[in-house]
Backbone as a chain_set.jsonl record, in Angstrom:
{"seq": "MIEIIIERWDSSAGRTEFLWSVWRDGKRVEMGGPHDDPALGEAVARRYCSAALGAEPDRVSRL", "coords": {"N": [[-94.326, -38.301, -3.965], [-96.917, -37.921, -1.625], [-100.324, -38.418, -1.389], [-103.521, -37.808, -0.037], [-106.764, -38.909, -0.644], [-110.058, -38.016, -0.273], [-113.143, -39.345, -0.62], [-116.507, -38.73, -1.43], [-119.453, -40.479, -0.957], [-122.719, -41.015, -1.864], [-125.284, -42.924, -0.764], [-127.868, -45.187, -1.926], [-129.671, -45.414, 0.07], [-129.894, -42.962, 1.165], [-127.837, -42.062, 2.741], [-124.752, -40.369, 3.425], [-121.424, -41.091, 2.952], [-117.919, -41.197, 3.671], [-114.964, -42.131, 2.17], [-111.491, -42.942, 2.35], [-108.276, -42.752, 0.763], [-104.812, -43.466, 0.37], [-102.185, -42.368, -1.577], [-99.082, -42.978, -3.109], [-96.652, -41.661, -5.04], [-98.322, -41.966, -7.294], [-99.461, -44.485, -6.968], [-101.857, -46.427, -5.302], [-101.678, -47.035, -1.875], [-103.044, -47.608, 0.444], [-106.353, -47.874, 1.826], [-109.44, -46.803, 3.362], [-112.297, -46.625, 5.603], [-115.884, -46.816, 5.566], [-116.598, -43.443, 6.722], [-118.653, -41.256, 8.658], [-118.082, -38.613, 8.747], [-116.147, -36.31, 6.957], [-113.843, -35.1, 7.991], [-113.015, -36.824, 9.994], [-112.309, -39.084, 8.488], [-110.137, -37.981, 7.075], [-108.39, -37.454, 9.207], [-107.819, -40.054, 10.114], [-106.532, -41.058, 7.844], [-104.304, -39.353, 7.763], [-103.026, -40.16, 10.121], [-102.34, -42.74, 9.345], [-100.469, -42.139, 7.307], [-98.393, -40.952, 8.801], [-97.704, -43.046, 10.602], [-97.254, -45.39, 8.992], [-95.877, -44.558, 6.704], [-94.119, -42.685, 7.548], [-94.229, -39.961, 7.049], [-95.78, -36.775, 6.365], [-98.721, -36.036, 4.388], [-98.36, -34.68, 1.067], [-100.386, -33.519, -0.269], [-103.935, -33.041, -0.024], [-106.844, -34.208, -1.404], [-110.237, -33.629, -2.067], [-112.98, -35.301, -3.117]], "CA": [[-95.375, -37.468, -3.422], [-97.972, -38.634, -0.91], [-101.608, -37.724, -1.497], [-104.725, -38.382, 0.552], [-107.99, -38.589, -1.374], [-111.29, -38.229, 0.481], [-114.235, -39.478, -1.587], [-117.871, -38.669, -0.902], [-120.357, -41.449, -1.569], [-124.122, -40.918, -1.458], [-125.884, -44.242, -0.97], [-129.271, -45.198, -2.326], [-130.453, -45.336, 1.316], [-129.918, -41.571, 1.595], [-126.7, -41.757, 3.614], [-123.518, -39.893, 2.819], [-120.261, -41.677, 3.608], [-116.641, -40.717, 3.155], [-113.886, -43.117, 2.117], [-110.2, -42.313, 2.115], [-107.205, -43.574, 0.21], [-103.494, -42.834, 0.382], [-101.449, -42.659, -2.8], [-97.67, -42.591, -3.088], [-96.084, -41.655, -6.395], [-99.309, -42.427, -8.266], [-99.968, -45.827, -6.674], [-102.602, -46.497, -4.047], [-101.006, -47.894, -0.898], [-103.977, -47.969, 1.516], [-107.665, -47.232, 1.772], [-110.215, -47.083, 4.558], [-113.622, -46.045, 5.754], [-116.439, -45.468, 5.45], [-116.792, -42.585, 7.884], [-119.776, -40.323, 8.51], [-117.542, -37.25, 8.755], [-114.928, -36.271, 6.144], [-112.696, -34.724, 8.819], [-112.566, -38.038, 10.671], [-111.599, -39.866, 7.478], [-108.84, -37.348, 6.815], [-107.54, -37.655, 10.384], [-107.362, -41.447, 10.091], [-105.568, -41.171, 6.741], [-103.079, -38.675, 8.182], [-102.349, -41.04, 11.083], [-101.734, -43.813, 8.555], [-99.272, -41.605, 6.651], [-97.334, -40.787, 9.802], [-97.285, -44.331, 11.178], [-96.798, -46.379, 8.016], [-94.979, -44.005, 5.692], [-93.148, -41.812, 8.195], [-94.257, -38.633, 6.447], [-97.074, -36.12, 6.203], [-99.088, -35.973, 2.965], [-98.047, -33.46, 0.33], [-101.64, -32.937, -0.771], [-105.206, -33.689, 0.317], [-107.869, -33.914, -2.403], [-111.579, -34.013, -1.642], [-113.825, -35.526, -4.302]], "C": [[-96.435, -38.353, -2.768], [-99.237, -37.786, -0.964], [-102.696, -38.521, -0.778], [-105.896, -37.952, -0.32], [-109.168, -38.973, -0.494], [-112.428, -38.231, -0.532], [-115.577, -39.47, -0.879], [-118.738, -39.644, -1.687], [-121.753, -41.246, -0.988], [-124.787, -42.243, -1.787], [-127.338, -44.116, -1.396], [-130.194, -45.118, -1.116], [-130.486, -43.916, 1.87], [-128.795, -41.184, 2.542], [-125.537, -41.209, 2.795], [-122.368, -40.447, 3.637], [-119.001, -41.168, 2.922], [-115.599, -41.816, 3.295], [-112.579, -42.374, 1.876], [-109.237, -43.311, 1.472], [-105.918, -42.753, 0.253], [-102.749, -43.32, -0.852], [-100.016, -42.168, -2.644], [-97.113, -42.763, -4.487], [-97.033, -42.293, -7.408], [-99.858, -43.82, -8.043], [-100.682, -45.83, -5.331], [-101.917, -47.482, -3.114], [-101.928, -48.314, 0.243], [-105.307, -47.271, 1.28], [-108.442, -47.619, 3.024], [-111.54, -46.345, 4.568], [-114.639, -47.15, 5.631], [-116.543, -44.768, 6.801], [-117.97, -41.662, 7.605], [-119.304, -38.887, 8.35], [-116.247, -37.215, 7.935], [-113.688, -35.916, 6.957], [-112.143, -35.938, 9.563], [-111.792, -38.927, 9.696], [-110.222, -39.295, 7.178], [-107.884, -37.559, 7.988], [-106.984, -39.077, 10.427], [-106.301, -41.632, 9.0], [-104.246, -40.499, 7.098], [-102.293, -39.52, 9.193], [-101.669, -42.2, 10.361], [-100.429, -43.32, 7.914], [-98.114, -41.493, 7.633], [-96.79, -42.129, 10.282], [-96.645, -45.259, 10.153], [-95.754, -45.837, 7.039], [-93.922, -43.079, 6.282], [-93.103, -40.408, 7.643], [-95.682, -38.089, 6.436], [-97.425, -36.096, 4.712], [-98.689, -34.633, 2.345], [-99.309, -32.739, -0.118], [-102.812, -33.744, -0.253], [-106.23, -33.239, -0.721], [-109.2, -34.436, -1.905], [-112.475, -34.11, -2.881], [-115.273, -35.664, -3.892]], "O": [[-96.797, -39.403, -3.3], [-99.226, -36.601, -0.633], [-102.776, -39.743, -0.899], [-106.012, -36.784, -0.69], [-109.267, -40.108, -0.028], [-112.653, -37.237, -1.222], [-115.756, -40.125, 0.147], [-118.754, -39.634, -2.918], [-121.944, -41.298, 0.227], [-124.849, -42.641, -2.951], [-127.956, -43.063, -1.24], [-131.372, -44.79, -1.258], [-131.05, -43.689, 2.94], [-128.805, -40.083, 3.091], [-125.367, -41.548, 1.624], [-122.331, -40.298, 4.858], [-119.018, -40.766, 1.759], [-115.38, -42.358, 4.379], [-112.567, -41.303, 1.268], [-109.368, -44.526, 1.619], [-105.936, -41.524, 0.182], [-102.69, -44.517, -1.134], [-99.77, -41.084, -2.116], [-97.103, -43.862, -5.043], [-96.608, -43.062, -8.27], [-100.652, -44.3, -8.853], [-100.172, -45.299, -4.344], [-101.613, -48.612, -3.496], [-101.63, -49.281, 0.944], [-105.381, -46.229, 0.629], [-108.147, -48.627, 3.666], [-111.854, -45.559, 3.674], [-114.27, -48.324, 5.596], [-116.57, -45.398, 7.858], [-118.25, -41.328, 6.454], [-120.051, -38.037, 7.866], [-115.341, -38.008, 8.19], [-112.593, -36.383, 6.644], [-110.931, -36.059, 9.739], [-110.738, -39.461, 10.043], [-109.251, -40.04, 7.043], [-106.698, -37.815, 7.781], [-105.811, -39.277, 10.741], [-105.288, -42.295, 9.224], [-103.18, -41.021, 6.77], [-101.066, -39.592, 9.136], [-100.559, -42.596, 10.718], [-99.408, -44.006, 7.973], [-96.991, -41.892, 7.33], [-95.578, -42.329, 10.361], [-95.601, -45.853, 10.423], [-94.861, -46.564, 6.602], [-92.951, -42.726, 5.613], [-92.082, -39.727, 7.742], [-96.655, -38.842, 6.491], [-96.532, -36.131, 3.866], [-98.684, -33.597, 3.011], [-99.314, -31.525, -0.321], [-102.719, -34.957, -0.064], [-106.46, -32.043, -0.9], [-109.286, -35.548, -1.385], [-112.691, -33.127, -3.59], [-116.14, -35.858, -4.744]]}, "num_chains": 1, "name": "protein.A"}
């Protein structure tokens, strides 16, 4: 199973950033960001899944 996780981080400077990670069968295989927009982070993660893993994610979780 391939899962994308989008994490929201609120910095002490008052900024909100979104990091993404891709997990395959319970192991993290890639991570990236930060992005100002969660949709942009998800789009980048989806492109990674297609290019590197040759598959679409089975699930997207937003934390």
